[in-house]
Amino acid sequence: GRPKRLVVFINPFSGKGEAEEVYKRDVLPLLAAARIEVTKKVTQFQLHARDMAKSMNIAQYDGVICVSGDGILVEVLNGLLERPDWARAIKMPIGVVPAGKTFAVLFLLVLCSGNGMAKSLLDAAGEPCNARNATFAIIRGHTQAVDVATVVQGQTKFYSILLLTWGFVADVDIESEKYRWMGGLRFDFYSLIRILRLRRYNGVFAYVPAPGYEDIGAPYNGELDGMKVECDDERRGRAATGYSGPVSSSLRSDWRVMEGAFVMVLLQNVPWASEDFNSAPESKFADGFLDLIVLRDCPRYKLIGLLTSIQQGKAVESKYLTYLKVKAFQIAPGGRVGSRIQGGYIDVDGEVVTRGWGAVGDGKGDPMSYGPTIEVCVEQGLATLYCPP
């Protein structure tokens, strides 16, 4: 099962711009020693890897390697699923070699390119997260099935393999950009600002709980304006040019609802959101469920400790958090509590898909709208990743 021909996607802008050096120093010598034929492709702009994955001749390769943070992995996944031959293409194993940015901060780690998938795969085998270990795993050819979520609003659709965030985490990740001159300290600094000026957002979300979590939340009564319960191909229609998402067998009576004010919502597919942020410790790669972490409120003086416990994989232990597994999820985000500014961001796999008015950035390039329902459905074990045995 060892690969003989691989295509390698390198993001030269990943992290500190060291992905090319990581490839030459840690990846290429091992692939050459294993006598693996390599085709190198360097991305030149955002979504370039998606475009190349969508059009490449997959018959020429046994697998794909992404030398980057998590961003190139997400682009390659979307490119493969947008192909007419997606059912064949998505079976091609994908390898993830960490070359993204990771900042050692106290309360919060950057999520947009934090090597979360590489960390999750290597940590599951008890191996340190580095480029050489990831490359050895690819050479040995062992694979792991991984769930894939379809994120939909109207006719707009993305495929997610990592996480969705709303509230505190998304605010810090996006709004701290103006303090980029501070380096990694910007996350510490802006986390403190957001704790002192804590925001809560009104909203409502519905979900189909996994077995054992049916008592969390309120029953869905069909009266919440704007919320839908369908998440299937019949309503969206099957796309002739690519994968159209999973078919849900859930009934209206299966859905539960939470509404009110929230500090933070995380919807996660793998245990590690970044190399040092173990926010979903009970997540499994191919169980057909996403892990939902909800923070409604918390005293400010306890919030630093709470965020640290989430980072250390202790999210399930806090009385302030609701932690459960779901197989479908829908969110209708609202504005800030006590403010005329709507604000808020929905971030999927490190990219902002929508923001409320008054948030940082004009949002003209956002593919989705803030307020209307965003749906997330998961398909069990759809993708295949290289991993340690």
Coordinates of N, CA and C in Angstrom, one line a residue, residues 95-311:
G95 N -2.0 13.6 2.3 CA -1.1 13.7 3.4 C -0.9 15.1 3.8
V96 N -0.8 15.3 5.1 CA -0.7 16.7 5.6 C 0.7 16.8 6.3
V97 N 1.5 17.7 5.8 CA 2.8 18.0 6.4 C 2.8 19.4 7.1
P98 N 2.9 19.5 8.4 CA 2.8 20.8 9.0 C 3.8 21.8 8.7
A99 N 3.4 22.9 8.2 CA 4.3 24.0 7.9 C 3.6 25.4 8.1
G100 N 2.5 25.3 8.9 CA 1.8 26.5 9.2 C 2.3 27.3 10.4
K101 N 1.7 28.3 10.8 CA 2.1 29.2 11.9 C 1.5 28.7 13.2
T102 N 2.3 28.7 14.2 CA 1.8 28.3 15.6 C 2.5 29.3 16.6
F103 N 1.6 30.0 17.3 CA 2.1 30.9 18.3 C 1.9 30.4 19.7
A104 N 2.9 30.4 20.5 CA 2.8 29.9 21.9 C 2.3 31.0 22.8
V105 N 1.0 31.2 22.8 CA 0.3 32.2 23.5 C -0.4 31.6 24.7
L106 N -0.9 32.4 25.6 CA -1.4 31.9 26.9 C -2.8 31.4 26.8
F107 N -3.7 32.1 26.1 CA -5.1 31.8 26.1 C -5.7 31.2 24.9
L108 N -5.1 31.5 23.7 CA -5.7 31.2 22.5 C -4.7 31.1 21.4
L109 N -4.9 30.1 20.5 CA -4.0 29.9 19.4 C -4.7 30.3 18.1
V110 N -3.9 30.8 17.2 CA -4.5 31.1 15.9 C -5.1 29.8 15.2
L111 N -6.3 29.9 14.7 CA -6.9 28.7 14.2 C -6.8 28.6 12.6
C112 N -6.5 29.8 12.0 CA -6.6 29.8 10.5 C -5.5 28.8 9.9
S113 N -4.4 28.7 10.4 CA -3.4 27.8 9.8 C -2.5 27.2 10.9
G114 N -3.1 26.5 11.9 CA -2.4 26.1 13.1 C -2.1 24.6 13.1
N115 N -2.0 23.9 12.0 CA -1.6 22.5 11.9 C -2.5 21.6 12.7
G116 N -3.8 21.9 12.8 CA -4.7 21.2 13.6 C -4.9 19.7 13.1
M117 N -5.0 19.5 11.8 CA -5.2 18.2 11.3 C -3.9 17.3 11.5
A118 N -2.7 17.9 11.2 CA -1.5 17.1 11.4 C -1.3 16.8 12.8
K119 N -1.6 17.7 13.7 CA -1.5 17.4 15.2 C -2.4 16.3 15.6
S120 N -3.7 16.4 15.1 CA -4.7 15.4 15.5 C -4.3 14.0 15.0
L121 N -3.8 13.9 13.8 CA -3.4 12.6 13.2 C -2.2 12.0 13.9
L122 N -1.1 12.8 14.2 CA 0.1 12.3 14.8 C -0.1 12.1 16.3
D123 N -0.9 13.0 16.9 CA -1.1 12.8 18.4 C -1.9 11.5 18.7
A124 N -2.8 11.1 17.8 CA -3.5 9.9 18.0 C -2.6 8.7 18.0
A125 N -1.5 8.8 17.4 CA -0.5 7.7 17.4 C 0.6 7.9 18.4
G126 N 0.5 9.0 19.2 CA 1.5 9.2 20.2 C 2.8 9.8 19.6
E127 N 2.7 10.4 18.4 CA 3.9 10.9 17.8 C 4.0 12.4 17.9
P128 N 5.1 13.1 18.0 CA 5.2 14.5 18.0 C 4.8 15.1 16.6
C129 N 4.3 16.3 16.6 CA 3.8 16.9 15.4 C 5.0 17.6 14.7
N130 N 5.5 17.0 13.7 CA 6.6 17.7 13.0 C 6.6 17.1 11.5
A131 N 7.3 17.8 10.7 CA 7.2 17.5 9.2 C 7.8 16.1 8.9
R132 N 8.8 15.7 9.6 CA 9.5 14.4 9.4 C 8.5 13.3 9.8
N133 N 7.9 13.3 10.9 CA 7.0 12.3 11.3 C 5.8 12.2 10.4
A134 N 5.3 13.4 9.9 CA 4.2 13.4 9.0 C 4.6 12.7 7.6
T135 N 5.9 13.0 7.2 CA 6.3 12.4 5.9 C 6.5 10.9 6.0
F136 N 7.1 10.5 7.2 CA 7.2 9.0 7.4 C 5.8 8.3 7.3
A137 N 4.8 8.9 7.9 CA 3.5 8.4 7.8 C 3.0 8.2 6.4
I138 N 3.3 9.2 5.6 CA 2.9 9.2 4.2 C 3.6 8.1 3.4
I139 N 4.9 8.0 3.7 CA 5.7 6.9 3.0 C 5.2 5.5 3.3
R140 N 4.9 5.3 4.6 CA 4.4 4.0 5.0 C 3.1 3.6 4.4
G141 N 2.3 4.6 4.0 CA 1.1 4.3 3.3 C -0.2 4.0 4.1
H142 N -0.1 4.0 5.4 CA -1.3 3.7 6.2 C -2.2 4.9 6.1
T143 N -3.5 4.6 6.1 CA -4.5 5.6 5.9 C -5.6 5.6 6.9
Q144 N -6.3 6.7 7.1 CA -7.4 6.8 8.0 C -8.6 7.5 7.3
A145 N -9.8 7.0 7.5 CA -11.0 7.7 7.0 C -11.3 8.8 7.9
V146 N -11.8 9.9 7.3 CA -12.1 11.1 8.1 C -13.5 11.7 7.6
D147 N -14.3 12.1 8.5 CA -15.6 12.7 8.2 C -15.4 14.0 7.5
V148 N -16.3 14.4 6.6 CA -16.4 15.6 5.9 C -17.7 16.3 6.1
A149 N -17.7 17.6 6.5 CA -19.0 18.3 6.7 C -19.3 19.2 5.4
T150 N -20.5 19.3 5.1 CA -21.0 20.2 4.0 C -21.6 21.4 4.6
V151 N -21.1 22.6 4.3 CA -21.6 23.8 4.9 C -22.4 24.6 3.8
V152 N -23.7 24.8 4.1 CA -24.6 25.3 3.0 C -25.4 26.5 3.5
Q153 N -25.5 27.5 2.6 CA -26.5 28.6 2.8 C -27.0 28.9 1.4
G154 N -28.3 28.6 1.1 CA -28.8 28.8 -0.2 C -28.1 28.0 -1.2
Q155 N -27.5 28.6 -2.3 CA -26.8 27.9 -3.3 C -25.3 27.9 -3.1
T156 N -24.9 28.5 -1.9 CA -23.5 28.5 -1.6 C -23.1 27.4 -0.8
K157 N -22.0 26.7 -1.1 CA -21.6 25.5 -0.4 C -20.1 25.3 -0.3
F158 N -19.7 24.9 0.9 CA -18.3 24.6 1.2 C -18.2 23.2 1.8
Y159 N -17.0 22.6 1.7 CA -16.7 21.3 2.4 C -15.7 21.6 3.4
S160 N -16.0 21.2 4.6 CA -15.2 21.5 5.8 C -14.7 20.2 6.4
I161 N -13.4 20.2 6.9 CA -12.8 19.0 7.5 C -12.3 19.4 8.9
L162 N -12.4 20.6 9.3 CA -11.8 21.0 10.6 C -12.8 21.6 11.6
L163 N -13.3 22.8 11.4 CA -14.2 23.4 12.4 C -14.9 24.6 11.9
L164 N -16.0 25.0 12.6 CA -16.7 26.2 12.5 C -16.7 26.9 13.8
T165 N -16.5 28.3 13.8 CA -16.4 29.0 15.0 C -17.3 30.3 14.9
W166 N -17.9 30.7 16.0 CA -18.7 31.9 16.1 C -18.5 32.4 17.5
G167 N -18.3 33.7 17.6 CA -18.2 34.3 19.0 C -16.8 34.6 19.3
F168 N -16.4 34.3 20.6 CA -15.1 34.8 21.1 C -13.9 34.3 20.2
V169 N -13.8 33.1 19.9 CA -12.6 32.6 19.1 C -12.5 33.3 17.8
A170 N -13.6 33.4 17.1 CA -13.6 34.0 15.8 C -13.3 35.5 15.9
D171 N -13.8 36.2 16.9 CA -13.5 37.6 17.1 C -12.1 37.8 17.3
V172 N -11.4 37.0 18.2 CA -10.0 37.2 18.5 C -9.2 36.9 17.2
D173 N -9.5 35.9 16.5 CA -8.7 35.5 15.4 C -8.8 36.5 14.3
I174 N -9.9 37.1 14.0 CA -10.1 38.1 12.9 C -9.7 39.5 13.4
E175 N -10.2 39.9 14.5 CA -10.0 41.3 14.9 C -8.6 41.6 15.4
S176 N -7.8 40.6 15.8 CA -6.4 40.9 16.2 C -5.5 41.1 15.1
E177 N -6.0 41.0 13.8 CA -5.1 41.3 12.7 C -4.5 42.7 12.7
K178 N -5.3 43.7 13.3 CA -4.7 45.0 13.3 C -3.6 45.2 14.2
Y179 N -3.3 44.1 15.1 CA -2.1 44.2 15.9 C -1.1 43.2 15.5
R180 N -1.1 42.9 14.2 CA -0.1 41.9 13.6 C 1.3 42.3 13.9
W181 N 1.6 43.6 14.0 CA 2.9 44.1 14.3 C 3.5 43.6 15.7
M182 N 2.6 43.1 16.5 CA 3.0 42.5 17.8 C 3.4 41.1 17.7
G183 N 3.3 40.5 16.5 CA 3.6 39.1 16.4 C 2.6 38.2 17.1
G184 N 3.1 37.1 17.7 CA 2.2 36.1 18.4 C 1.5 36.7 19.6
L185 N 2.1 37.7 20.2 CA 1.6 38.4 21.4 C 0.2 39.0 21.1
R186 N -0.1 39.2 19.8 CA -1.4 39.9 19.5 C -2.6 39.1 20.0
F187 N -2.4 37.8 20.1 CA -3.5 37.0 20.5 C -3.7 37.1 22.0
D188 N -2.6 37.1 22.8 CA -2.7 37.3 24.2 C -3.4 38.7 24.5
F189 N -2.8 39.7 23.8 CA -3.3 41.0 24.0 C -4.8 41.2 23.7
Y190 N -5.2 40.7 22.5 CA -6.6 40.9 22.1 C -7.5 40.0 22.9
S191 N -7.1 38.8 23.3 CA -7.9 38.0 24.2 C -8.2 38.7 25.5
L192 N -7.2 39.4 26.1 CA -7.5 40.2 27.3 C -8.5 41.3 27.0
I193 N -8.4 42.0 25.9 CA -9.3 43.0 25.6 C -10.7 42.4 25.5
R194 N -10.9 41.3 24.8 CA -12.2 40.7 24.6 C -12.8 40.2 25.9
I195 N -11.9 39.7 26.9 CA -12.3 39.3 28.2 C -12.9 40.5 29.0
L196 N -12.1 41.6 29.0 CA -12.5 42.8 29.7 C -13.8 43.4 29.1
R197 N -13.9 43.3 27.8 CA -15.1 43.9 27.2 C -15.8 42.7 26.5
L198 N -16.3 41.8 27.3 CA -16.8 40.5 26.9 C -18.1 40.8 26.0
R199 N -18.1 40.1 24.9 CA -19.3 40.2 24.0 C -20.1 38.9 24.1
R200 N -21.4 39.1 24.1 CA -22.3 37.9 23.9 C -23.2 38.2 22.7
Y201 N -23.5 37.2 22.0 CA -24.3 37.3 20.8 C -25.6 36.6 20.9
N202 N -26.6 37.2 20.5 CA -27.9 36.6 20.4 C -27.9 35.6 19.2
G203 N -28.6 34.5 19.3 CA -28.7 33.6 18.1 C -29.5 32.4 18.5
V204 N -29.7 31.6 17.5 CA -30.4 30.3 17.7 C -29.7 29.3 16.8
F205 N -29.6 28.1 17.4 CA -29.1 27.0 16.5 C -29.8 25.7 16.9
A206 N -30.0 24.9 15.9 CA -30.6 23.6 16.0 C -29.6 22.5 15.6
Y207 N -29.8 21.3 16.1 CA -28.9 20.2 15.9 C -29.6 18.9 16.1
V208 N -29.1 17.8 15.4 CA -29.5 16.5 15.7 C -28.5 15.8 16.6
P209 N -28.8 15.5 17.8 CA -27.8 15.0 18.7 C -27.4 13.6 18.4
A210 N -26.2 13.2 18.8 CA -25.8 11.8 18.7 C -26.4 11.0 19.8
P211 N -26.5 9.7 19.7 CA -27.1 8.9 20.8 C -26.4 9.2 22.1
G212 N -27.2 9.4 23.2 CA -26.7 9.7 24.5 C -26.7 11.2 24.8
Y213 N -27.0 12.1 23.8 CA -27.1 13.5 24.0 C -28.5 14.1 23.7
E214 N -29.5 13.2 23.7 CA -30.8 13.7 23.3 C -31.5 14.6 24.2
D215 N -31.0 14.6 25.5 CA -31.7 15.5 26.5 C -31.1 16.9 26.6
I216 N -30.1 17.2 25.8 CA -29.5 18.5 25.8 C -30.2 19.4 24.9
G217 N -30.6 20.6 25.4 CA -31.3 21.6 24.5 C -32.8 21.3 24.6
A218 N -33.6 22.2 23.9 CA -35.0 22.1 23.9 C -35.5 21.4 22.7
P219 N -36.7 20.7 22.7 CA -37.2 20.1 21.5 C -37.5 21.1 20.5
Y220 N -37.3 20.8 19.2 CA -37.6 21.6 18.1 C -39.1 21.6 17.9
N221 N -39.8 22.8 18.0 CA -41.2 22.8 17.8 C -41.7 23.3 16.5
G222 N -40.8 23.6 15.6 CA -41.2 24.1 14.3 C -41.6 25.5 14.2
E223 N -41.4 26.3 15.3 CA -41.9 27.7 15.3 C -40.8 28.7 15.3
L224 N -39.5 28.3 15.2 CA -38.5 29.3 15.2 C -38.3 29.9 13.8
D225 N -38.5 31.1 13.6 CA -38.5 31.8 12.3 C -37.1 31.6 11.7
G226 N -37.1 31.2 10.4 CA -35.9 31.1 9.6 C -35.2 29.7 9.8
M227 N -35.5 29.0 10.8 CA -34.8 27.7 10.9 C -35.4 26.6 10.0
K228 N -34.6 25.8 9.4 CA -35.0 24.7 8.6 C -34.5 23.4 9.3
V229 N -35.1 22.3 8.9 CA -34.6 21.0 9.4 C -34.2 20.1 8.3
E230 N -34.3 20.5 7.0 CA -33.9 19.6 5.9 C -32.4 19.8 5.7
C231 N -31.7 18.8 5.4 CA -30.3 18.9 5.1 C -30.0 17.7 4.2
D232 N -30.5 17.7 3.0 CA -30.3 16.6 2.1 C -30.2 16.9 0.6
D233 N -30.0 16.0 -0.2 CA -29.8 16.2 -1.6 C -31.2 16.5 -2.3
E234 N -32.3 16.0 -1.7 CA -33.6 16.3 -2.4 C -33.9 17.7 -2.4
R235 N -33.6 18.5 -1.4 CA -33.9 19.9 -1.4 C -32.9 20.7 -2.2
R236 N -31.6 20.3 -2.1 CA -30.6 21.1 -2.8 C -30.4 20.7 -4.2
G237 N -30.8 19.4 -4.5 CA -30.6 18.9 -5.9 C -29.2 18.3 -6.0
R238 N -29.1 17.3 -6.8 CA -27.8 16.7 -6.9 C -27.0 17.5 -8.0
A239 N -25.8 17.9 -7.6 CA -24.9 18.6 -8.5 C -24.3 17.7 -9.5
A240 N -24.5 17.9 -10.8 CA -23.9 17.1 -11.8 C -22.4 17.2 -11.9
T241 N -21.9 18.3 -11.4 CA -20.4 18.6 -11.5 C -19.7 18.3 -10.3
G242 N -20.3 17.7 -9.3 CA -19.5 17.5 -8.0 C -20.4 16.9 -6.9
Y243 N -19.8 16.6 -5.8 CA -20.4 16.1 -4.6 C -21.4 17.1 -4.1
S244 N -22.6 16.7 -3.8 CA -23.7 17.6 -3.4 C -24.0 17.5 -1.9
G245 N -23.3 16.7 -1.1 CA -23.6 16.7 0.3 C -24.3 15.4 0.7
P246 N -24.3 15.1 2.0 CA -24.9 13.9 2.5 C -26.4 13.9 2.5
V247 N -27.0 12.8 2.5 CA -28.5 12.6 2.6 C -28.8 12.4 4.1
S248 N -29.6 13.2 4.7 CA -29.9 13.0 6.1 C -31.2 12.2 6.2
S249 N -31.2 11.3 7.2 CA -32.4 10.5 7.5 C -33.1 11.0 8.7
S250 N -32.7 12.1 9.2 CA -33.2 12.7 10.5 C -34.6 13.2 10.3
L251 N -35.5 12.9 11.3 CA -36.8 13.4 11.3 C -36.9 14.8 12.0
R252 N -38.0 15.5 11.8 CA -38.2 16.8 12.6 C -38.1 16.5 14.1
S253 N -38.6 15.4 14.5 CA -38.6 15.2 16.0 C -37.2 14.9 16.5
D254 N -36.3 14.6 15.7 CA -34.9 14.3 16.1 C -34.2 15.6 16.5
W255 N -34.6 16.8 16.1 CA -33.9 18.0 16.3 C -34.1 18.6 17.6
R256 N -33.0 19.2 18.2 CA -33.1 20.0 19.4 C -32.6 21.4 19.1
V257 N -32.9 22.3 20.0 CA -32.7 23.8 19.8 C -32.0 24.4 21.0
M258 N -31.1 25.3 20.8 CA -30.6 26.2 21.8 C -30.8 27.7 21.3
E259 N -31.3 28.6 22.1 CA -31.4 29.9 21.7 C -31.1 30.9 22.9
G260 N -30.8 32.1 22.6 CA -30.4 33.1 23.6 C -29.2 33.8 23.3
A261 N -28.4 34.0 24.3 CA -27.1 34.8 24.2 C -25.9 33.8 24.4
F262 N -24.9 33.9 23.6 CA -23.8 33.0 23.7 C -22.5 33.8 23.6
V263 N -21.5 33.3 24.3 CA -20.1 33.9 24.2 C -19.3 33.2 23.1
M264 N -19.5 31.9 22.9 CA -18.7 31.2 22.0 C -19.4 29.9 21.6
V265 N -19.3 29.6 20.3 CA -19.7 28.3 19.7 C -18.6 27.7 18.9
L266 N -18.2 26.5 19.1 CA -17.3 25.7 18.3 C -17.9 24.5 17.8
L267 N -17.8 24.2 16.5 CA -18.2 22.9 15.9 C -17.0 22.3 15.3
Q268 N -16.6 21.1 15.8 CA -15.3 20.6 15.5 C -15.3 19.2 15.0
N269 N -14.4 18.9 14.0 CA -14.4 17.6 13.4 C -13.3 16.7 13.9
V270 N -12.2 17.3 14.4 CA -11.0 16.6 14.9 C -10.6 17.2 16.3
P271 N -9.8 16.5 17.1 CA -9.6 16.9 18.4 C -8.9 18.2 18.5
W272 N -7.9 18.5 17.7 CA -7.0 19.7 17.8 C -7.4 20.7 16.8
A273 N -7.8 21.9 17.3 CA -8.1 23.0 16.4 C -6.8 23.7 15.8
S274 N -5.8 23.6 16.6 CA -4.4 24.0 16.2 C -3.4 23.1 16.9
E275 N -2.2 23.4 16.7 CA -1.2 22.5 17.3 C -1.2 22.5 18.8
D276 N -1.7 23.5 19.4 CA -1.7 23.6 20.9 C -3.1 23.9 21.5
F277 N -4.2 23.6 20.7 CA -5.5 23.9 21.2 C -6.4 22.7 21.0
N278 N -6.5 21.9 22.1 CA -7.2 20.6 22.1 C -8.6 20.8 22.6
S279 N -9.4 21.5 21.8 CA -10.7 22.0 22.2 C -11.8 20.9 22.1
A280 N -11.5 19.8 21.4 CA -12.6 18.7 21.2 C -11.9 17.4 21.5
P281 N -11.5 17.1 22.8 CA -10.8 15.9 23.1 C -11.5 14.6 22.8
E282 N -12.8 14.6 22.7 CA -13.6 13.4 22.5 C -13.9 13.2 21.0
S283 N -13.4 14.1 20.2 CA -13.7 13.9 18.7 C -13.0 12.7 18.1
K284 N -13.7 12.1 17.2 CA -13.2 10.9 16.5 C -13.1 11.2 15.0
F285 N -12.2 10.6 14.3 CA -12.0 10.9 12.9 C -13.2 10.5 12.0
A286 N -13.8 9.4 12.3 CA -14.8 8.8 11.4 C -16.0 8.2 12.1
D287 N -16.5 9.0 13.1 CA -17.7 8.5 13.8 C -19.0 9.0 13.2
G288 N -18.9 9.9 12.2 CA -20.1 10.4 11.7 C -20.7 11.6 12.5
F289 N -20.0 12.1 13.4 CA -20.5 13.2 14.3 C -19.5 14.3 14.4
L290 N -20.0 15.5 14.7 CA -19.2 16.7 15.0 C -19.3 17.0 16.4
D291 N -18.2 17.5 17.1 CA -18.3 17.9 18.5 C -18.7 19.3 18.6
L292 N -19.7 19.6 19.4 CA -20.2 20.9 19.6 C -19.9 21.4 21.0
I293 N -19.2 22.6 21.1 CA -18.8 23.2 22.3 C -19.4 24.5 22.4
V294 N -20.2 24.7 23.5 CA -21.0 26.0 23.6 C -20.7 26.6 25.0
L295 N -20.4 27.9 24.9 CA -20.3 28.7 26.1 C -21.3 29.8 26.1
R296 N -22.3 29.7 27.0 CA -23.3 30.8 27.1 C -22.8 32.0 27.9
D297 N -22.2 31.8 29.1 CA -21.7 32.9 29.9 C -20.7 32.3 30.9
C298 N -19.9 33.2 31.4 CA -18.9 32.8 32.4 C -18.4 34.1 33.1
P299 N -18.2 34.1 34.4 CA -17.6 35.3 35.1 C -16.3 35.6 34.4
R300 N -16.1 36.9 34.2 CA -14.8 37.4 33.6 C -13.6 36.9 34.3
Y301 N -13.6 36.8 35.6 CA -12.4 36.4 36.4 C -12.1 35.0 36.2
K302 N -13.1 34.2 35.7 CA -12.9 32.8 35.5 C -12.6 32.4 34.0
L303 N -12.7 33.4 33.2 CA -12.7 33.1 31.7 C -11.3 32.7 31.3
I304 N -10.3 33.3 31.9 CA -8.9 33.0 31.5 C -8.6 31.5 31.8
G305 N -9.0 31.1 33.0 CA -8.8 29.7 33.4 C -9.6 28.8 32.5
L306 N -10.8 29.2 32.1 CA -11.7 28.4 31.3 C -11.1 28.2 29.9
L307 N -10.6 29.2 29.3 CA -9.9 29.1 28.0 C -8.7 28.3 28.1
T308 N -7.9 28.4 29.2 CA -6.8 27.6 29.3 C -7.1 26.1 29.4
S309 N -8.2 25.8 30.1 CA -8.7 24.4 30.3 C -9.1 23.8 28.9
I310 N -9.8 24.7 28.1 CA -10.2 24.2 26.8 C -8.9 23.9 26.0
Q311 N -7.9 24.8 26.0 CA -6.7 24.6 25.3 C -6.0 23.3 25.7

